[in-house]
PDB file of C-alpha atoms in Angstrom:
ATOM      1  CA  MET A  24       0.204  -0.334  -0.209  1.00  0.00           C
ATOM      2  CA  GLU A  25       1.133   3.340  -0.528  1.00  0.00           C
ATOM      3  CA  LEU A  26       0.103   6.867   0.665  1.00  0.00           C
ATOM      4  CA  HIS A  27      -0.420   9.989  -1.573  1.00  0.00           C
ATOM      5  CA  PHE A  28      -0.120  13.414  -0.459  1.00  0.00           C
ATOM      6  CA  PHE A  29      -1.675  16.264  -2.702  1.00  0.00           C
ATOM      7  CA  THR A  30      -3.156  19.510  -3.170  1.00  0.00           C
ATOM      8  CA  GLY A  31      -5.739  20.722  -5.559  1.00  0.00           C
ATOM      9  CA  LYS A  32      -6.537  18.280  -8.965  1.00  0.00           C
ATOM     10  CA  GLN A  33      -2.820  17.545  -9.257  1.00  0.00           C
ATOM     11  CA  ALA A  34      -2.140  13.869 -10.234  1.00  0.00           C
ATOM     12  CA  GLY A  35      -3.879  11.285  -7.932  1.00  0.00           C
ATOM     13  CA  PHE A  36      -7.353  13.478  -7.926  1.00  0.00           C
ATOM     14  CA  GLU A  37      -8.757  11.514 -10.678  1.00  0.00           C
ATOM     15  CA  GLN A  38      -7.951   7.934  -8.146  1.00  0.00           C
ATOM     16  CA  ALA A  39      -9.659  10.033  -5.355  1.00  0.00           C
ATOM     17  CA  ALA A  40     -12.600  10.746  -7.576  1.00  0.00           C
ATOM     18  CA  ALA A  41     -13.166   7.553  -8.685  1.00  0.00           C
ATOM     19  CA  ILE A  42     -13.653   6.098  -5.149  1.00  0.00           C
ATOM     20  CA  ARG A  43     -16.076   9.226  -4.291  1.00  0.00           C
ATOM     21  CA  GLN A  44     -17.786   8.585  -7.490  1.00  0.00           C
ATOM     22  CA  ALA A  45     -18.013   4.519  -6.727  1.00  0.00           C
ATOM     23  CA  VAL A  46     -19.216   5.157  -2.756  1.00  0.00           C
ATOM     24  CA  PHE A  47     -20.798   8.438  -2.512  1.00  0.00           C
ATOM     25  CA  VAL A  48     -22.665   8.859  -5.618  1.00  0.00           C
ATOM     26  CA  GLU A  49     -23.174   5.115  -7.138  1.00  0.00           C
ATOM     27  CA  GLU A  50     -23.932   3.498  -3.961  1.00  0.00           C
ATOM     28  CA  GLN A  51     -25.596   6.127  -1.897  1.00  0.00           C
ATOM     29  CA  GLY A  52     -27.075   8.394  -4.250  1.00  0.00           C
ATOM     30  CA  PHE A  53     -25.047  11.180  -3.491  1.00  0.00           C
ATOM     31  CA  HIS A  54     -25.678  14.314  -6.239  1.00  0.00           C
ATOM     32  CA  ASN A  55     -23.712  17.036  -4.873  1.00  0.00           C
ATOM     33  CA  GLU A  56     -20.265  15.304  -4.102  1.00  0.00           C
ATOM     34  CA  PHE A  57     -17.587  17.198  -5.807  1.00  0.00           C
ATOM     35  CA  ASP A  58     -17.212  21.085  -5.261  1.00  0.00           C
ATOM     36  CA  GLU A  59     -15.326  23.734  -5.629  1.00  0.00           C
ATOM     37  CA  ILE A  60     -12.931  22.831  -2.195  1.00  0.00           C
ATOM     38  CA  ASP A  61     -11.533  20.037  -4.216  1.00  0.00           C
ATOM     39  CA  GLU A  62      -9.462  22.520  -6.021  1.00  0.00           C
ATOM     40  CA  THR A  63      -7.648  23.871  -3.546  1.00  0.00           C
ATOM     41  CA  CYS A  64      -8.219  21.200  -0.902  1.00  0.00           C
ATOM     42  CA  LEU A  65      -5.556  18.976   0.757  1.00  0.00           C
ATOM     43  CA  HIS A  66      -6.141  15.226  -0.498  1.00  0.00           C
ATOM     44  CA  CYS A  67      -4.698  11.954   0.785  1.00  0.00           C
ATOM     45  CA  LEU A  68      -5.117   8.814  -1.154  1.00  0.00           C
ATOM     46  CA  ILE A  69      -4.004   5.078  -0.466  1.00  0.00           C
ATOM     47  CA  THR A  70      -3.366   2.787  -3.227  1.00  0.00           C
ATOM     48  CA  ASP A  71      -2.177  -0.686  -3.782  1.00  0.00           C
ATOM     49  CA  ASP A  72      -0.361  -0.667  -7.159  1.00  0.00           C
ATOM     50  CA  ALA A  73      -2.381   0.963  -9.303  1.00  0.00           C
ATOM     51  CA  GLN A  74      -5.543   0.572  -7.730  1.00  0.00           C
ATOM     52  CA  PRO A  75      -7.474   3.298  -5.517  1.00  0.00           C
ATOM     53  CA  VAL A  76      -8.089   2.059  -1.902  1.00  0.00           C
ATOM     54  CA  ALA A  77      -8.707   4.724   0.064  1.00  0.00           C
ATOM     55  CA  THR A  78      -8.916   8.915   0.052  1.00  0.00           C
ATOM     56  CA  CYS A  79     -10.026  11.621   2.272  1.00  0.00           C
ATOM     57  CA  ARG A  80     -10.053  15.389   2.140  1.00  0.00           C
ATOM     58  CA  ALA A  81      -9.363  18.577   4.451  1.00  0.00           C
ATOM     59  CA  PHE A  82      -9.091  22.016   4.443  1.00  0.00           C
ATOM     60  CA  GLU A  83      -8.758  24.820   7.059  1.00  0.00           C
ATOM     61  CA  LYS A  84     -11.998  25.928   8.136  1.00  0.00           C
ATOM     62  CA  PRO A  85     -13.435  29.264   6.842  1.00  0.00           C
ATOM     63  CA  GLY A  86     -12.273  32.130   9.986  1.00  0.00           C
ATOM     64  CA  GLU A  87     -11.125  29.544  12.465  1.00  0.00           C
ATOM     65  CA  SER A  88      -6.950  29.367  12.078  1.00  0.00           C
ATOM     66  CA  GLY A  89      -6.250  26.144  13.180  1.00  0.00           C
ATOM     67  CA  CYS A  90      -9.008  24.063  12.805  1.00  0.00           C
ATOM     68  CA  TRP A  91      -9.468  21.541   9.390  1.00  0.00           C
ATOM     69  CA  ILE A  92     -12.533  19.913   8.167  1.00  0.00           C
ATOM     70  CA  ILE A  93     -12.123  16.574   7.166  1.00  0.00           C
ATOM     71  CA  GLY A  94     -14.289  15.073   4.466  1.00  0.00           C
ATOM     72  CA  ARG A  95     -14.841  12.772   1.667  1.00  0.00           C
ATOM     73  CA  VAL A  96     -13.653   9.663   3.781  1.00  0.00           C
ATOM     74  CA  ALA A  97     -14.395   6.582   1.059  1.00  0.00           C
ATOM     75  CA  VAL A  98     -13.250   3.293   0.838  1.00  0.00           C
ATOM     76  CA  SER A  99     -13.357   1.208  -2.358  1.00  0.00           C
ATOM     77  CA  LEU A 100     -15.731  -1.402  -2.135  1.00  0.00           C
ATOM     78  CA  ASN A 101     -12.879  -4.145  -2.546  1.00  0.00           C
ATOM     79  CA  TYR A 102     -11.075  -3.041   0.393  1.00  0.00           C
ATOM     80  CA  ARG A 103     -13.271  -2.436   3.074  1.00  0.00           C
ATOM     81  CA  GLY A 104     -12.904  -4.885   6.133  1.00  0.00           C
ATOM     82  CA  GLN A 105      -9.230  -4.203   5.584  1.00  0.00           C
ATOM     83  CA  HIS A 106      -8.777  -1.244   8.289  1.00  0.00           C
ATOM     84  CA  GLN A 107      -7.970   1.101   5.127  1.00  0.00           C
ATOM     85  CA  GLY A 108     -10.642   3.775   6.458  1.00  0.00           C
ATOM     86  CA  GLU A 109      -8.729   3.680   9.406  1.00  0.00           C
ATOM     87  CA  ALA A 110      -5.292   4.098   7.417  1.00  0.00           C
ATOM     88  CA  VAL A 111      -6.724   7.054   5.561  1.00  0.00           C
ATOM     89  CA  MET A 112      -7.649   8.797   8.832  1.00  0.00           C
ATOM     90  CA  LYS A 113      -5.148   8.480  10.891  1.00  0.00           C
ATOM     91  CA  ALA A 114      -2.884   9.241   7.970  1.00  0.00           C
ATOM     92  CA  MET A 115      -4.425  12.663   7.396  1.00  0.00           C
ATOM     93  CA  LEU A 116      -4.938  13.185  11.195  1.00  0.00           C
ATOM     94  CA  SER A 117      -0.991  12.685  11.084  1.00  0.00           C
ATOM     95  CA  GLU A 118      -0.400  14.681   8.627  1.00  0.00           C
ATOM     96  CA  LEU A 119      -2.570  17.646  10.079  1.00  0.00           C
ATOM     97  CA  VAL A 120      -0.733  17.532  13.197  1.00  0.00           C
ATOM     98  CA  LYS A 121       2.531  18.114  11.671  1.00  0.00           C
ATOM     99  CA  ARG A 122       1.232  21.117  10.086  1.00  0.00           C
ATOM    100  CA  GLY A 123       0.445  22.831  13.111  1.00  0.00           C
ATOM    101  CA  VAL A 124      -3.492  22.286  12.784  1.00  0.00           C
ATOM    102  CA  GLN A 125      -4.957  22.071  16.367  1.00  0.00           C
ATOM    103  CA  GLU A 126      -8.348  20.662  15.461  1.00  0.00           C
ATOM    104  CA  ALA A 127     -10.412  18.573  13.127  1.00  0.00           C
ATOM    105  CA  GLU A 128     -13.666  18.167  12.498  1.00  0.00           C
ATOM    106  CA  LEU A 129     -15.922  16.313  10.675  1.00  0.00           C
ATOM    107  CA  SER A 130     -19.805  15.529   9.187  1.00  0.00           C
ATOM    108  CA  ALA A 131     -20.529  12.257   9.969  1.00  0.00           C
ATOM    109  CA  GLN A 132     -22.891   9.899   8.459  1.00  0.00           C
ATOM    110  CA  CYS A 133     -24.562   9.238  11.908  1.00  0.00           C
ATOM    111  CA  ARG A 134     -24.770   5.528  10.625  1.00  0.00           C
ATOM    112  CA  ALA A 135     -20.776   5.994  10.609  1.00  0.00           C
ATOM    113  CA  ALA A 136     -20.330   7.930  13.809  1.00  0.00           C
ATOM    114  CA  GLY A 137     -19.091   4.903  16.041  1.00  0.00           C
ATOM    115  CA  PHE A 138     -16.087   4.965  13.194  1.00  0.00           C
ATOM    116  CA  TYR A 139     -14.865   8.665  14.083  1.00  0.00           C
ATOM    117  CA  GLU A 140     -15.679   7.661  17.766  1.00  0.00           C
ATOM    118  CA  LYS A 141     -13.103   5.136  17.611  1.00  0.00           C
ATOM    119  CA  LEU A 142     -10.616   7.409  16.407  1.00  0.00           C
ATOM    120  CA  GLY A 143     -10.874  10.067  19.216  1.00  0.00           C
ATOM    121  CA  PHE A 144     -13.741  12.377  17.513  1.00  0.00           C
ATOM    122  CA  THR A 145     -16.393  13.372  19.634  1.00  0.00           C
ATOM    123  CA  ALA A 146     -20.169  14.949  18.330  1.00  0.00           C
ATOM    124  CA  THR A 147     -20.998  18.102  19.067  1.00  0.00           C
ATOM    125  CA  GLY A 148     -24.370  18.912  18.669  1.00  0.00           C
ATOM    126  CA  GLU A 149     -27.665  17.586  16.834  1.00  0.00           C
ATOM    127  CA  THR A 150     -28.009  15.807  13.633  1.00  0.00           C
ATOM    128  CA  HIS A 151     -28.058  17.878  10.300  1.00  0.00           C
ATOM    129  CA  MET A 152     -29.429  16.911   6.550  1.00  0.00           C
ATOM    130  CA  ASP A 153     -26.745  16.348   3.909  1.00  0.00           C
ATOM    131  CA  GLU A 154     -29.007  16.090   0.915  1.00  0.00           C
ATOM    132  CA  TYR A 155     -31.086  13.140   2.306  1.00  0.00           C
ATOM    133  CA  CYS A 156     -28.973  11.734   4.847  1.00  0.00           C
ATOM    134  CA  PRO A 157     -28.703  12.317   8.432  1.00  0.00           C
ATOM    135  CA  HIS A 158     -25.120  13.454   9.741  1.00  0.00           C
ATOM    136  CA  VAL A 159     -23.842  14.844  13.222  1.00  0.00           C
ATOM    137  CA  THR A 160     -20.460  17.397  13.011  1.00  0.00           C
ATOM    138  CA  MET A 161     -17.443  16.081  15.381  1.00  0.00           C
ATOM    139  CA  VAL A 162     -14.581  17.127  16.412  1.00  0.00           C
ATOM    140  CA  LYS A 163     -10.966  16.165  17.393  1.00  0.00           C
ATOM    141  CA  LYS A 164      -8.333  18.095  19.238  1.00  0.00           C
ATOM    142  CA  LEU A 165      -4.866  17.352  18.074  1.00  0.00           C
TER     143      LEU A 165
END
């Protein structure tokens, strides 16, 4: 397995986008998967040879220096159950610590909140809807 970090739509983005398209659009039915944030955020990608395995992205929370938002965490179907979601999250959190980030925030699908709790995130409020799916905001001090 290889770990890649890149900014914006540099080399690697197409592989990360393929995972997100398969997971969020085709499997889960989201419509607004790609946005202008993809152009400037930090992406993390795990590959197995040339195969895209897992991805996520992060960007500084607007107006809050020291807090970054992690999102678009996805694992390819063939690699689920192999702790690749945990691996990509730990890699991103480690990179954020190296960059001096003090807090990470994310909007978790409620059904995935337990996954993030195991990584040290805590829910901070009520649920909210993202398209049709209930989500909860979660934070972690780094």
